[in-house]
Short mmCIF file of N, CA, C and O and ligand atoms in Angstrom, two decimals:
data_model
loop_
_atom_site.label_atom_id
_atom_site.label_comp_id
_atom_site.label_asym_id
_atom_site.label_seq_id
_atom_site.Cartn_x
_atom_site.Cartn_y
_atom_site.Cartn_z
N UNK A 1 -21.73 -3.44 -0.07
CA UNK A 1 -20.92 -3.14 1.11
C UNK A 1 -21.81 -2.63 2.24
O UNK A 1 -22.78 -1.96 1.91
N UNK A 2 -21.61 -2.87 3.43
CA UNK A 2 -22.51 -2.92 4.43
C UNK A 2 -21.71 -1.34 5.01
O UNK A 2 -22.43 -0.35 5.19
N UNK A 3 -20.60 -1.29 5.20
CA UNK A 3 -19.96 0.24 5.81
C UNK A 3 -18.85 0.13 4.92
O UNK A 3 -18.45 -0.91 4.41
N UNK A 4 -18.25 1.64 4.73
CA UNK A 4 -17.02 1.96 4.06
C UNK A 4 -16.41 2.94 4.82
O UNK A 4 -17.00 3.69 5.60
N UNK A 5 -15.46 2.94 4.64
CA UNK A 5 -14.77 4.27 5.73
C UNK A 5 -13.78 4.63 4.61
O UNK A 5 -13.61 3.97 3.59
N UNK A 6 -13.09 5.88 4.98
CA UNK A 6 -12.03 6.70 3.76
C UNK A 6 -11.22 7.45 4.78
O UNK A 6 -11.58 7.97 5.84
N UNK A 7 -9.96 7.38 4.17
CA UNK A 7 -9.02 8.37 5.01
C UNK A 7 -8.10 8.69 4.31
O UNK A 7 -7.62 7.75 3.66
N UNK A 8 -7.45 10.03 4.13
CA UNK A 8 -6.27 10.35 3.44
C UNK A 8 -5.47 10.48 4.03
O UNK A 8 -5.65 10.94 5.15
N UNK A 9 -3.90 10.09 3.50
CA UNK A 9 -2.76 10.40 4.49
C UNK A 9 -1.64 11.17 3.30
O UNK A 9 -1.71 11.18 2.07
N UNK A 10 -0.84 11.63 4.02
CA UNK A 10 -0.09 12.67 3.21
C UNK A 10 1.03 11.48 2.53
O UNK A 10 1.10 10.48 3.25
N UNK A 11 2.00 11.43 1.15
CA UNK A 11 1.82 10.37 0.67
C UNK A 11 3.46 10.63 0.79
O UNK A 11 4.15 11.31 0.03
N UNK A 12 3.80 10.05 1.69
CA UNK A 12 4.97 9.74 2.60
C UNK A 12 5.70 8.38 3.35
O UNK A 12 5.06 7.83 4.25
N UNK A 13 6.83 7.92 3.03
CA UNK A 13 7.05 6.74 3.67
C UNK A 13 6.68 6.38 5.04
O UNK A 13 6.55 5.16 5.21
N UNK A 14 6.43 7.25 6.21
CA UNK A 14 6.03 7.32 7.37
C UNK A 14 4.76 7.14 7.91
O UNK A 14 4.31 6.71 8.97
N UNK A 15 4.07 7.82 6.38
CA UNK A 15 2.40 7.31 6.82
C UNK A 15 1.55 6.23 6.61
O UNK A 15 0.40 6.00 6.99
N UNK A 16 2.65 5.41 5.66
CA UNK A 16 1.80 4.05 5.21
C UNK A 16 2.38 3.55 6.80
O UNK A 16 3.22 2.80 6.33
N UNK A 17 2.58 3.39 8.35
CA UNK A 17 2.80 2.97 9.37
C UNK A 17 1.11 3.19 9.61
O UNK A 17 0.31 2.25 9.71
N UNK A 18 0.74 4.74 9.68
CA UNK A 18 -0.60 5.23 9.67
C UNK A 18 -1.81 4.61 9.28
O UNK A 18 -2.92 4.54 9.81
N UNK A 19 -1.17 4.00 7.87
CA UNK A 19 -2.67 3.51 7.02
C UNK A 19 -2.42 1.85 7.87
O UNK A 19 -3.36 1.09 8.11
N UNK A 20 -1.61 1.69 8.08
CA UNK A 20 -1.90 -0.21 8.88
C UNK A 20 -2.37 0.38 9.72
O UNK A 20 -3.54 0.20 9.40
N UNK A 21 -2.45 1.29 11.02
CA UNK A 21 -3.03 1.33 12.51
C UNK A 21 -4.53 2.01 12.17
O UNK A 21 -5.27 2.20 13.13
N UNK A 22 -5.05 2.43 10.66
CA UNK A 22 -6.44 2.77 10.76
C UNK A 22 -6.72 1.57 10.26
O UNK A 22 -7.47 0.92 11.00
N UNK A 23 -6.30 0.90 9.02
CA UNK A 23 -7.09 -0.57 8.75
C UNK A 23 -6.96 -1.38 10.14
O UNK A 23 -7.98 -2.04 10.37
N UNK A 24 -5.91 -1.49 11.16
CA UNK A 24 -6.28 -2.62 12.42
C UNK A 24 -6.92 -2.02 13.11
O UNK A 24 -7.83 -2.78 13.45
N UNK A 25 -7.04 -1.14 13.53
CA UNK A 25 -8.30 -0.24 14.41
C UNK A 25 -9.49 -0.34 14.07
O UNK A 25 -10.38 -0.44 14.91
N UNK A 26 -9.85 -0.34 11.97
CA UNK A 26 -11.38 -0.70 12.36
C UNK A 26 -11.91 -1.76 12.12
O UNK A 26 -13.11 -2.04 12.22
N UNK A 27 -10.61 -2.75 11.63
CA UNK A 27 -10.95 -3.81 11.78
C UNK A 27 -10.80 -4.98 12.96
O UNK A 27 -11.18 -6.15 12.91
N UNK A 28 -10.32 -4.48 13.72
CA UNK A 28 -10.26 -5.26 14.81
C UNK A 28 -11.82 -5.68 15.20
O UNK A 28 -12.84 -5.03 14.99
N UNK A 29 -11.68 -7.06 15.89
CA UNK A 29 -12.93 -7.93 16.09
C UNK A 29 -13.79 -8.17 14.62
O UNK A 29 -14.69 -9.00 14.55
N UNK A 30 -13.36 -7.30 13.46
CA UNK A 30 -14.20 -7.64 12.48
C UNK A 30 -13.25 -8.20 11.41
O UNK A 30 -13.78 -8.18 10.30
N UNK A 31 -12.72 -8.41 11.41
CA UNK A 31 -11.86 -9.77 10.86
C UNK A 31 -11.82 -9.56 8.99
O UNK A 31 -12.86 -9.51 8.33
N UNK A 32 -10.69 -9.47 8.50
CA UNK A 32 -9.41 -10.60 8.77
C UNK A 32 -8.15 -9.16 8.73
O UNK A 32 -7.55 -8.63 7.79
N UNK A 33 -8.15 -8.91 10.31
CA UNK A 33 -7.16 -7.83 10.43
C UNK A 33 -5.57 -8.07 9.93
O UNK A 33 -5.04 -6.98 9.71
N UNK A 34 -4.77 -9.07 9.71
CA UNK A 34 -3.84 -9.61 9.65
C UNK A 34 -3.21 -9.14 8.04
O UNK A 34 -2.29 -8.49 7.55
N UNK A 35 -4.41 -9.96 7.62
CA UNK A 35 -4.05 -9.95 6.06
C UNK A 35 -4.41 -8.45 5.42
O UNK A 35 -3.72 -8.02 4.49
N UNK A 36 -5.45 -7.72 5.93
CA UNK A 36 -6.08 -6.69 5.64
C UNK A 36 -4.77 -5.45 5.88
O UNK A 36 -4.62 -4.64 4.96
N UNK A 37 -3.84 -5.32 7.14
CA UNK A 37 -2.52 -4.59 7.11
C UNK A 37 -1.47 -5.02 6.79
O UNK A 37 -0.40 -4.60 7.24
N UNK A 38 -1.62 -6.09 5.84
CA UNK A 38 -0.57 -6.70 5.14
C UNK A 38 -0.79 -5.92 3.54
O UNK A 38 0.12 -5.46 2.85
N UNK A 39 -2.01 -5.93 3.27
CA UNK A 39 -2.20 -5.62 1.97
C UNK A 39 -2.01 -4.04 1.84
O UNK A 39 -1.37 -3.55 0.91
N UNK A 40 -2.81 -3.03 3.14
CA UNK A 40 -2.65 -1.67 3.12
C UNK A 40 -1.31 -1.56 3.42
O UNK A 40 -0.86 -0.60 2.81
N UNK A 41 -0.34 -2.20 4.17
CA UNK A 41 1.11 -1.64 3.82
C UNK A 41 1.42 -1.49 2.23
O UNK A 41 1.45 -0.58 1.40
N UNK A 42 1.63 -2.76 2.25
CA UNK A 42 2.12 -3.42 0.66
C UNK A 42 1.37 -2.24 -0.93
O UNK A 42 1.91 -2.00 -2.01
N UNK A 43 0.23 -1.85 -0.47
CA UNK A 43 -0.65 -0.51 -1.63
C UNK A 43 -0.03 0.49 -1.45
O UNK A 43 0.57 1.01 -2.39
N UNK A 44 -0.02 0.96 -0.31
CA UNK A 44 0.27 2.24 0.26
C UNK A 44 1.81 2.70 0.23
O UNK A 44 2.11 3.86 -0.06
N UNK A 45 2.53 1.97 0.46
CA UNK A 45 4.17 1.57 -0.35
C UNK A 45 4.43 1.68 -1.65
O UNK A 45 5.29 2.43 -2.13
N UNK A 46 3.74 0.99 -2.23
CA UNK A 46 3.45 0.88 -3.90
C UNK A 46 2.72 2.53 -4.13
O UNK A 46 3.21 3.00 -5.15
N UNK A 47 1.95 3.27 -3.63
CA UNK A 47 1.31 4.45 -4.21
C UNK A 47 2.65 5.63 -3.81
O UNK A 47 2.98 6.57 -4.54
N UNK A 48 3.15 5.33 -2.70
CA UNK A 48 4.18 6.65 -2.20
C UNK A 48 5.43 5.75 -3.34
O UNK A 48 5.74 6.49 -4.27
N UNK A 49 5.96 4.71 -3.38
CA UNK A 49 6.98 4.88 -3.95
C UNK A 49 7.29 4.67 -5.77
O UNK A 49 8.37 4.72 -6.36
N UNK A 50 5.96 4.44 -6.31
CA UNK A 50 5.59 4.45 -7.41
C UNK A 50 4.58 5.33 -8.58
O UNK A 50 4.31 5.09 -9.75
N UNK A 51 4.21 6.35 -7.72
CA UNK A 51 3.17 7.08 -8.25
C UNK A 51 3.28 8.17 -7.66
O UNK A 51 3.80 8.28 -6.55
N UNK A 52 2.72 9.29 -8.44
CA UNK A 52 2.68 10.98 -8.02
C UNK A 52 2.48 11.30 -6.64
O UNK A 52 2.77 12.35 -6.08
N UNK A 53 1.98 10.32 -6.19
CA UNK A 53 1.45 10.52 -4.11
C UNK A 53 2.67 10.69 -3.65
O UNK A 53 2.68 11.45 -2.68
N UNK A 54 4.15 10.11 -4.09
CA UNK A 54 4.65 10.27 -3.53
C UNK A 54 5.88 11.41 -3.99
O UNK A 54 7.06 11.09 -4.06
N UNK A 55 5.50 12.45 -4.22
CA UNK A 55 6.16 13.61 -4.83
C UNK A 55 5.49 14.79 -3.70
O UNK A 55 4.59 14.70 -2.86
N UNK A 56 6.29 15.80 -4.07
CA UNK A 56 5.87 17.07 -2.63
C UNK A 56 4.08 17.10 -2.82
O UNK A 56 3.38 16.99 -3.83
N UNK A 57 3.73 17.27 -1.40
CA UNK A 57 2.13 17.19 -1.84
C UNK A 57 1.47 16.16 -1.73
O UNK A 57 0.52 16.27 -0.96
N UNK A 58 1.60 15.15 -2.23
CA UNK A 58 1.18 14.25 -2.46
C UNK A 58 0.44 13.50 -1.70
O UNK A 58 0.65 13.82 -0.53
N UNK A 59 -0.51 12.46 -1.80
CA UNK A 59 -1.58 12.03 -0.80
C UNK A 59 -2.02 10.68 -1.38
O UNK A 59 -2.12 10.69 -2.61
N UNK A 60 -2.33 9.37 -0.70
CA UNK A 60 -2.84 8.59 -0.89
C UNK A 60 -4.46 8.33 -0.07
O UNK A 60 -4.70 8.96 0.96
N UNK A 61 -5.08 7.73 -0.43
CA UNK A 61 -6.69 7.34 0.37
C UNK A 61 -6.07 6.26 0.43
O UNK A 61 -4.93 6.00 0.04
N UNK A 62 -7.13 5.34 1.13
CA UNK A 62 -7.73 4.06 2.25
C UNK A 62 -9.11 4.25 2.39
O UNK A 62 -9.77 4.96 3.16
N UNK A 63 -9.41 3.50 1.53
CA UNK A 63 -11.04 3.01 1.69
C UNK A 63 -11.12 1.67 2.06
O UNK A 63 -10.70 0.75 1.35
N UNK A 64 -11.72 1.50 3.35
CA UNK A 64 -11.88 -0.10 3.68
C UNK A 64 -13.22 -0.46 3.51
O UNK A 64 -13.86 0.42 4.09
N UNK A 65 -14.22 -1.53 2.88
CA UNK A 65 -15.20 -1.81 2.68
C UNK A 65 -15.09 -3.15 3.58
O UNK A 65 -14.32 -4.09 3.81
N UNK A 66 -16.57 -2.54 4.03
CA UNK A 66 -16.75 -4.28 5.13
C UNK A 66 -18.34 -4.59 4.13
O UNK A 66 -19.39 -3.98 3.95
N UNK A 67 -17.80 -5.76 3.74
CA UNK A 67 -19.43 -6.68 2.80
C UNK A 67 -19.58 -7.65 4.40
O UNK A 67 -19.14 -7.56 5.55
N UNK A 68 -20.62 -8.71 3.51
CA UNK A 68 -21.07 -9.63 4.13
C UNK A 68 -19.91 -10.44 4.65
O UNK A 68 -19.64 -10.85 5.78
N UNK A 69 -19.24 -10.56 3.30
CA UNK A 69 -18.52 -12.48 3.31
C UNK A 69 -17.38 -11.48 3.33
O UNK A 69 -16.88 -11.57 4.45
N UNK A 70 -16.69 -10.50 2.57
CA UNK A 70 -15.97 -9.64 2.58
C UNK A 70 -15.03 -8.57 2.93
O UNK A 70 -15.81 -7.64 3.12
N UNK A 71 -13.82 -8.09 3.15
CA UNK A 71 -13.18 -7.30 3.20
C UNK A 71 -12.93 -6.76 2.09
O UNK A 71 -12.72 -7.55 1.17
N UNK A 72 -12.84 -5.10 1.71
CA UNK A 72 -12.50 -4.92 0.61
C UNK A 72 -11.56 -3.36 1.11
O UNK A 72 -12.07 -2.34 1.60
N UNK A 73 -9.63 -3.68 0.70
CA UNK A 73 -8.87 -2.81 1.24
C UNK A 73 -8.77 -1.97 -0.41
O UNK A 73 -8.73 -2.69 -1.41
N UNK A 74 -8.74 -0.61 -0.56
CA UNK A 74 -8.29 -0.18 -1.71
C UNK A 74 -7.43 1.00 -1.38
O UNK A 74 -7.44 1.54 -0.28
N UNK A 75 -6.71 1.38 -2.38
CA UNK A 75 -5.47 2.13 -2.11
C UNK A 75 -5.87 3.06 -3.05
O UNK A 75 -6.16 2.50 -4.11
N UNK A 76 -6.07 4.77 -3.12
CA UNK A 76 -6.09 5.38 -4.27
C UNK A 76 -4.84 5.80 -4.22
O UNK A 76 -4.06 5.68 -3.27
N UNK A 77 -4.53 6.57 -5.78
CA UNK A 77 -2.80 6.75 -6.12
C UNK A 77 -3.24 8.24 -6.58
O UNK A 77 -4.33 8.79 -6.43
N UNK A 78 -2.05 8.74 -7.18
CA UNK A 78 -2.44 9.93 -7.55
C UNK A 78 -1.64 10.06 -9.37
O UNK A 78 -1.33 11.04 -10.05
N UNK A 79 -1.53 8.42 -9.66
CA UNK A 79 -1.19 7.96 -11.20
C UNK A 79 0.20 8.38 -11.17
O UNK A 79 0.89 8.75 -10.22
N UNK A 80 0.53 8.25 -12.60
CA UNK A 80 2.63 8.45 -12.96
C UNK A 80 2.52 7.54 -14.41
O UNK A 80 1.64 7.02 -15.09
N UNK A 81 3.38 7.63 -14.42
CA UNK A 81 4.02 6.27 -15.63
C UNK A 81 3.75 5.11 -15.72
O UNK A 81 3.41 4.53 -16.76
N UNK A 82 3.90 4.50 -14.34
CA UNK A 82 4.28 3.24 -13.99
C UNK A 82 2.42 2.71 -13.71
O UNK A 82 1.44 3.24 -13.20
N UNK A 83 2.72 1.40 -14.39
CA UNK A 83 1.93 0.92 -13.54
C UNK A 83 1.80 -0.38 -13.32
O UNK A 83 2.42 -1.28 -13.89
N UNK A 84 0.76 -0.50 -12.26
CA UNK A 84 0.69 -2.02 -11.69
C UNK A 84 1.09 -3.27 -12.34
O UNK A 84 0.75 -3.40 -13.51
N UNK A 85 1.72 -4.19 -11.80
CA UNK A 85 1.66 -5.42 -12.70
C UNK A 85 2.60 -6.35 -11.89
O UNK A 85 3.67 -6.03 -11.37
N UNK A 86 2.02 -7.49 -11.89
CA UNK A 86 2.45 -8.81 -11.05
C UNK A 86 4.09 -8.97 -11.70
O UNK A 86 4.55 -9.13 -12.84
N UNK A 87 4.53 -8.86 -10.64
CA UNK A 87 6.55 -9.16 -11.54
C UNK A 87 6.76 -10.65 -11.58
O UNK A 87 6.24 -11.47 -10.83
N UNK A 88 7.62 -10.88 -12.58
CA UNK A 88 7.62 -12.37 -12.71
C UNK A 88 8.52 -13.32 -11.46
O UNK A 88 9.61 -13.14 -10.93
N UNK A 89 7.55 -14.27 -11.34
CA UNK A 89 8.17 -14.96 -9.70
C UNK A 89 9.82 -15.26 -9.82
O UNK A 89 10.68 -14.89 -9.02
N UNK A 90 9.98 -15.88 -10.80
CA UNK A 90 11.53 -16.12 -11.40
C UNK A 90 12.63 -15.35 -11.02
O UNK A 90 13.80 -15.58 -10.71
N UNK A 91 11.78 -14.20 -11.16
CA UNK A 91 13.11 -12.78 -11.62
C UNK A 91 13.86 -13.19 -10.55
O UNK A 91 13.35 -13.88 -9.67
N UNK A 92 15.39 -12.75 -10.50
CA UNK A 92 16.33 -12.50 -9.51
C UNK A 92 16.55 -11.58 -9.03
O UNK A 92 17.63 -11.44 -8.45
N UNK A 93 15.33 -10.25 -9.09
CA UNK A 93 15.68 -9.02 -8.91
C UNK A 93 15.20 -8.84 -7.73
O UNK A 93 14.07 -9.23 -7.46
N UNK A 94 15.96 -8.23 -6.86
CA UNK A 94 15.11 -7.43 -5.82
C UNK A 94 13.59 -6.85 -5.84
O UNK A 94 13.24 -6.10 -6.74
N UNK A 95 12.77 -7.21 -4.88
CA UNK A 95 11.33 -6.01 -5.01
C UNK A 95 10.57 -7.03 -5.98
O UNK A 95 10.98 -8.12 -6.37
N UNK A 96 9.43 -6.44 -6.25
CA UNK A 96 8.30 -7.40 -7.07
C UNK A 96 7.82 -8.01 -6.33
O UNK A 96 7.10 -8.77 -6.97
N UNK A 97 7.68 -8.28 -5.02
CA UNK A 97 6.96 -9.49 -4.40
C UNK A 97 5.54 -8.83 -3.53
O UNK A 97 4.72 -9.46 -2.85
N UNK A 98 5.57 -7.70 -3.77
CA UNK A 98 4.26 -6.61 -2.73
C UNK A 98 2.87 -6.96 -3.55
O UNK A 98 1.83 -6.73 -2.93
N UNK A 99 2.76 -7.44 -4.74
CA UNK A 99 1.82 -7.59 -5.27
C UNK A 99 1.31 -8.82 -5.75
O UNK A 99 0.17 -9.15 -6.05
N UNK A 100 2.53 -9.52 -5.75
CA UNK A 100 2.16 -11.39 -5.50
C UNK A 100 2.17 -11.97 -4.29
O UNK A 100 2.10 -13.20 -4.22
N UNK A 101 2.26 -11.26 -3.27
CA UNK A 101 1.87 -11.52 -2.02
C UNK A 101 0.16 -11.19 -1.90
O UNK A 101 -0.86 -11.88 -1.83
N UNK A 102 0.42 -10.01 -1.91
CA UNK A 102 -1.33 -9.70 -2.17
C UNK A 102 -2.42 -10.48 -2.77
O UNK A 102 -3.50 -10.60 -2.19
N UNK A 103 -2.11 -11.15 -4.21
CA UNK A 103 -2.82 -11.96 -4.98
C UNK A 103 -2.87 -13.33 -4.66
O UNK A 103 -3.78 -14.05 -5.10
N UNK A 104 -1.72 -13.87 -3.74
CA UNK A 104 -1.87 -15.46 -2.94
C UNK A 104 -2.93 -15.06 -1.90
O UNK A 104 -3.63 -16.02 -1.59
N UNK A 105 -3.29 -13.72 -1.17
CA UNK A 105 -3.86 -13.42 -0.19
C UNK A 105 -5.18 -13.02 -0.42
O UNK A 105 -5.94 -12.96 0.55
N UNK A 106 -5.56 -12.74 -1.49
CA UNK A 106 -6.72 -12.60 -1.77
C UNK A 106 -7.60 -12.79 -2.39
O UNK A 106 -7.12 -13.15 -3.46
N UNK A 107 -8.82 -12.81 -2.49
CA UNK A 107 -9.82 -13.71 -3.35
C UNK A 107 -9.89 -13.01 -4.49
O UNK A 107 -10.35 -13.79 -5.32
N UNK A 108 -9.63 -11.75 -5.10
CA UNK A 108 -9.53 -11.03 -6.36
C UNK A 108 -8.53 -10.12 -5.49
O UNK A 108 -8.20 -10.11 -4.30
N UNK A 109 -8.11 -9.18 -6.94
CA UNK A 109 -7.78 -7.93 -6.48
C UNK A 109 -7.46 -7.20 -7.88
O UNK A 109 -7.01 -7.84 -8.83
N UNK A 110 -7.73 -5.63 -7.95
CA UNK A 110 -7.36 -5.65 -9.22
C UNK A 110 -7.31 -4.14 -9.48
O UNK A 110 -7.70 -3.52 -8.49
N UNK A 111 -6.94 -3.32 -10.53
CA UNK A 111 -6.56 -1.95 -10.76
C UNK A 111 -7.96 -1.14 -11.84
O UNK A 111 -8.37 -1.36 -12.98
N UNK A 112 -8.41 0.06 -10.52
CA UNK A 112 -9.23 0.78 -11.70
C UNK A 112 -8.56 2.00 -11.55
O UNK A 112 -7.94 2.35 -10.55
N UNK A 113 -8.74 2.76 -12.79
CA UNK A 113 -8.13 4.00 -13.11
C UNK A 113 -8.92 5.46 -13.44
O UNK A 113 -9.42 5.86 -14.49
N UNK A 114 -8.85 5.84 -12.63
CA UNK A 114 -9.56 7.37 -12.68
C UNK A 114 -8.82 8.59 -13.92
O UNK A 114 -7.86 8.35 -14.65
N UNK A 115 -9.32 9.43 -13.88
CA UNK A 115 -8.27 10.41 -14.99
C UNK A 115 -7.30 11.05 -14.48
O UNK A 115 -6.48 11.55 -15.25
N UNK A 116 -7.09 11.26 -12.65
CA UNK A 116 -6.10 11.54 -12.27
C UNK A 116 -4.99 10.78 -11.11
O UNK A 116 -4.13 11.29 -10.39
N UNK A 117 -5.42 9.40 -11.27
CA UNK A 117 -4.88 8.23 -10.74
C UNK A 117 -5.67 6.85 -10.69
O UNK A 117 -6.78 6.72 -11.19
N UNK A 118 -5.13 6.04 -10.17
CA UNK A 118 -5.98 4.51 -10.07
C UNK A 118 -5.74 4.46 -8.81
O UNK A 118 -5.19 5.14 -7.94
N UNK A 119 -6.56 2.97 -9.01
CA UNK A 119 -6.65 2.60 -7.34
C UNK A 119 -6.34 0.86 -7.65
O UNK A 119 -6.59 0.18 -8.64
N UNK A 120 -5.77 0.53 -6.47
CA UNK A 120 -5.46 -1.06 -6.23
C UNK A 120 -6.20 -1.50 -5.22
O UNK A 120 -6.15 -0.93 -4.13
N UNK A 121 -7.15 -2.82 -5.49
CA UNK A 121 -8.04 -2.91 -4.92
C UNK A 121 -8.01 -4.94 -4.48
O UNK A 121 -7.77 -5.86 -5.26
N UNK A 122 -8.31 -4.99 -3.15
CA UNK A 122 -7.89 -6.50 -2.73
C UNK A 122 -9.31 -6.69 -2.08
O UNK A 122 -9.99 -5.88 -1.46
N UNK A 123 -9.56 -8.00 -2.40
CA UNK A 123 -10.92 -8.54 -2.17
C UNK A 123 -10.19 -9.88 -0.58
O UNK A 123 -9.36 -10.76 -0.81
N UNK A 124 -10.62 -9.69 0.40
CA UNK A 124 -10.24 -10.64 1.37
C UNK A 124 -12.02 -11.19 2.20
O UNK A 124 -13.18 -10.84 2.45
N UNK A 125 -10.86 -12.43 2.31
CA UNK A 125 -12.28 -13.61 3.10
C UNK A 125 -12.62 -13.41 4.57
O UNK A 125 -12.13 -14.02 5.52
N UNK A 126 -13.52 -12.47 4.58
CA UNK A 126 -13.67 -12.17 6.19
C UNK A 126 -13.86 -13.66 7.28
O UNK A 126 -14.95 -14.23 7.34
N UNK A 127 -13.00 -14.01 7.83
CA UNK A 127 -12.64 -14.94 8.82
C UNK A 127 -13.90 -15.52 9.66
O UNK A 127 -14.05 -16.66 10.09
N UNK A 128 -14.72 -14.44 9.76
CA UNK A 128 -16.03 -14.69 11.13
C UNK A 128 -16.96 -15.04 10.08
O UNK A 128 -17.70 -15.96 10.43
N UNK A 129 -17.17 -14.57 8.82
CA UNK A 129 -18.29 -15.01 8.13
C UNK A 129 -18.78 -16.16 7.71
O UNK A 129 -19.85 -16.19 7.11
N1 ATP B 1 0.03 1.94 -7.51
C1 ATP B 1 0.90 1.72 -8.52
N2 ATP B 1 0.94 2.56 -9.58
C2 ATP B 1 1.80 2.36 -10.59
N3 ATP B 1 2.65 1.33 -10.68
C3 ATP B 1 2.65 0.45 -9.65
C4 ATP B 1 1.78 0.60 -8.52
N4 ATP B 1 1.99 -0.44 -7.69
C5 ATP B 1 2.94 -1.19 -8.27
N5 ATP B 1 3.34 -0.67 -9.45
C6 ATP B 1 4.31 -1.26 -10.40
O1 ATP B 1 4.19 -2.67 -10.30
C7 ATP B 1 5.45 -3.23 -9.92
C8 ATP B 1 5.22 -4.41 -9.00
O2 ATP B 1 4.77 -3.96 -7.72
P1 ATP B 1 5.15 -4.82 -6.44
O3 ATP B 1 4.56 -4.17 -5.24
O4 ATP B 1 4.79 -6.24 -6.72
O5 ATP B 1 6.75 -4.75 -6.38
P2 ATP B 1 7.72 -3.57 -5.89
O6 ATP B 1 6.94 -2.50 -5.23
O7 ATP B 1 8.58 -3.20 -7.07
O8 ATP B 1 8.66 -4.32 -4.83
P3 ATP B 1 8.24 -4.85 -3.35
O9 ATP B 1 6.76 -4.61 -3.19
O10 ATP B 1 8.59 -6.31 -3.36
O11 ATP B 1 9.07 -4.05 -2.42
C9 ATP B 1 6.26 -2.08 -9.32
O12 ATP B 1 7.64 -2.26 -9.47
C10 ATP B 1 5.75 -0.88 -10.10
O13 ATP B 1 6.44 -0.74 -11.31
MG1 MG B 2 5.57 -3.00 -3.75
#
């Protein structure tokens, strides 16, 4: 990774608005801003409404990695019960689609887990490279 940046936001439905205007801010001109606050909504949603971040207190990160060929958006959580997993396209259920959107959108993406949460992590094709 050539630069990384980190930011915490308090882990609230209001601030994943927050985490899209720091991923388009530093990615603007450095490309692929579009898909890159598509994916930090879609994590950052998934960490406040699925995981301990989003209980009193609670906090999610935003680490954006700029590589060569690369974008790399990751979401830390603060863990729970639940976890990640592609819902089946079929289902008739409401919801499930934040993370198969992500995976048509990106060149990997995938879940590592710390001892007091994981992180969801999307690999995107920087546009200018
Ligand atoms: N960070 C996470 N930690 C733990 N479990 C998660 C996390 N993100 C997603 N999940 C689990 O994976 C499932 C699929 O996530 P996905 O984002 O695809 O769908 P959703 O959030 O349920 O609905 P939608 O994103 O369409 O509103 C979730 O329902 C949840 O159970
Ligand atoms: Mg979701």
């Amino acid at each position: 990774m050539r630069s990384r940046w980190c930011r915490a936001f308090p882990g609230v439905a209001e601030e994943v608005a927050h985490a899209r205007h720091f991923v388009a801010a530093l990615l603007h001109e450095r490309g692929p801003a579009e898909d890159a606050v598509l994916v930090v909504s879609e994590l950052a949603t998934n960490a406040v409404r699925h995981t301990l971040s989003g209980s009193a207190g609670g906090w999610f990160l935003v680490v954006v990695g700029l590589g060569e060929d690369l974008v790399r958006i990751e979401v830390v959580d603060q863990g729970g019960r639940r976890v990640p997993h592609l819902c089946d396209a079929t289902s008739e259920e409401e919801g499930g689609r934040g993370l198969r959107m992500i995976a048509a959108c990106a060149k990997d993406w995938g879940v590592k887990s710390w001892p007091d949460g994981r992180s969801v992590w999307a690999d995107l094709v920087r546009e200018d490279a």
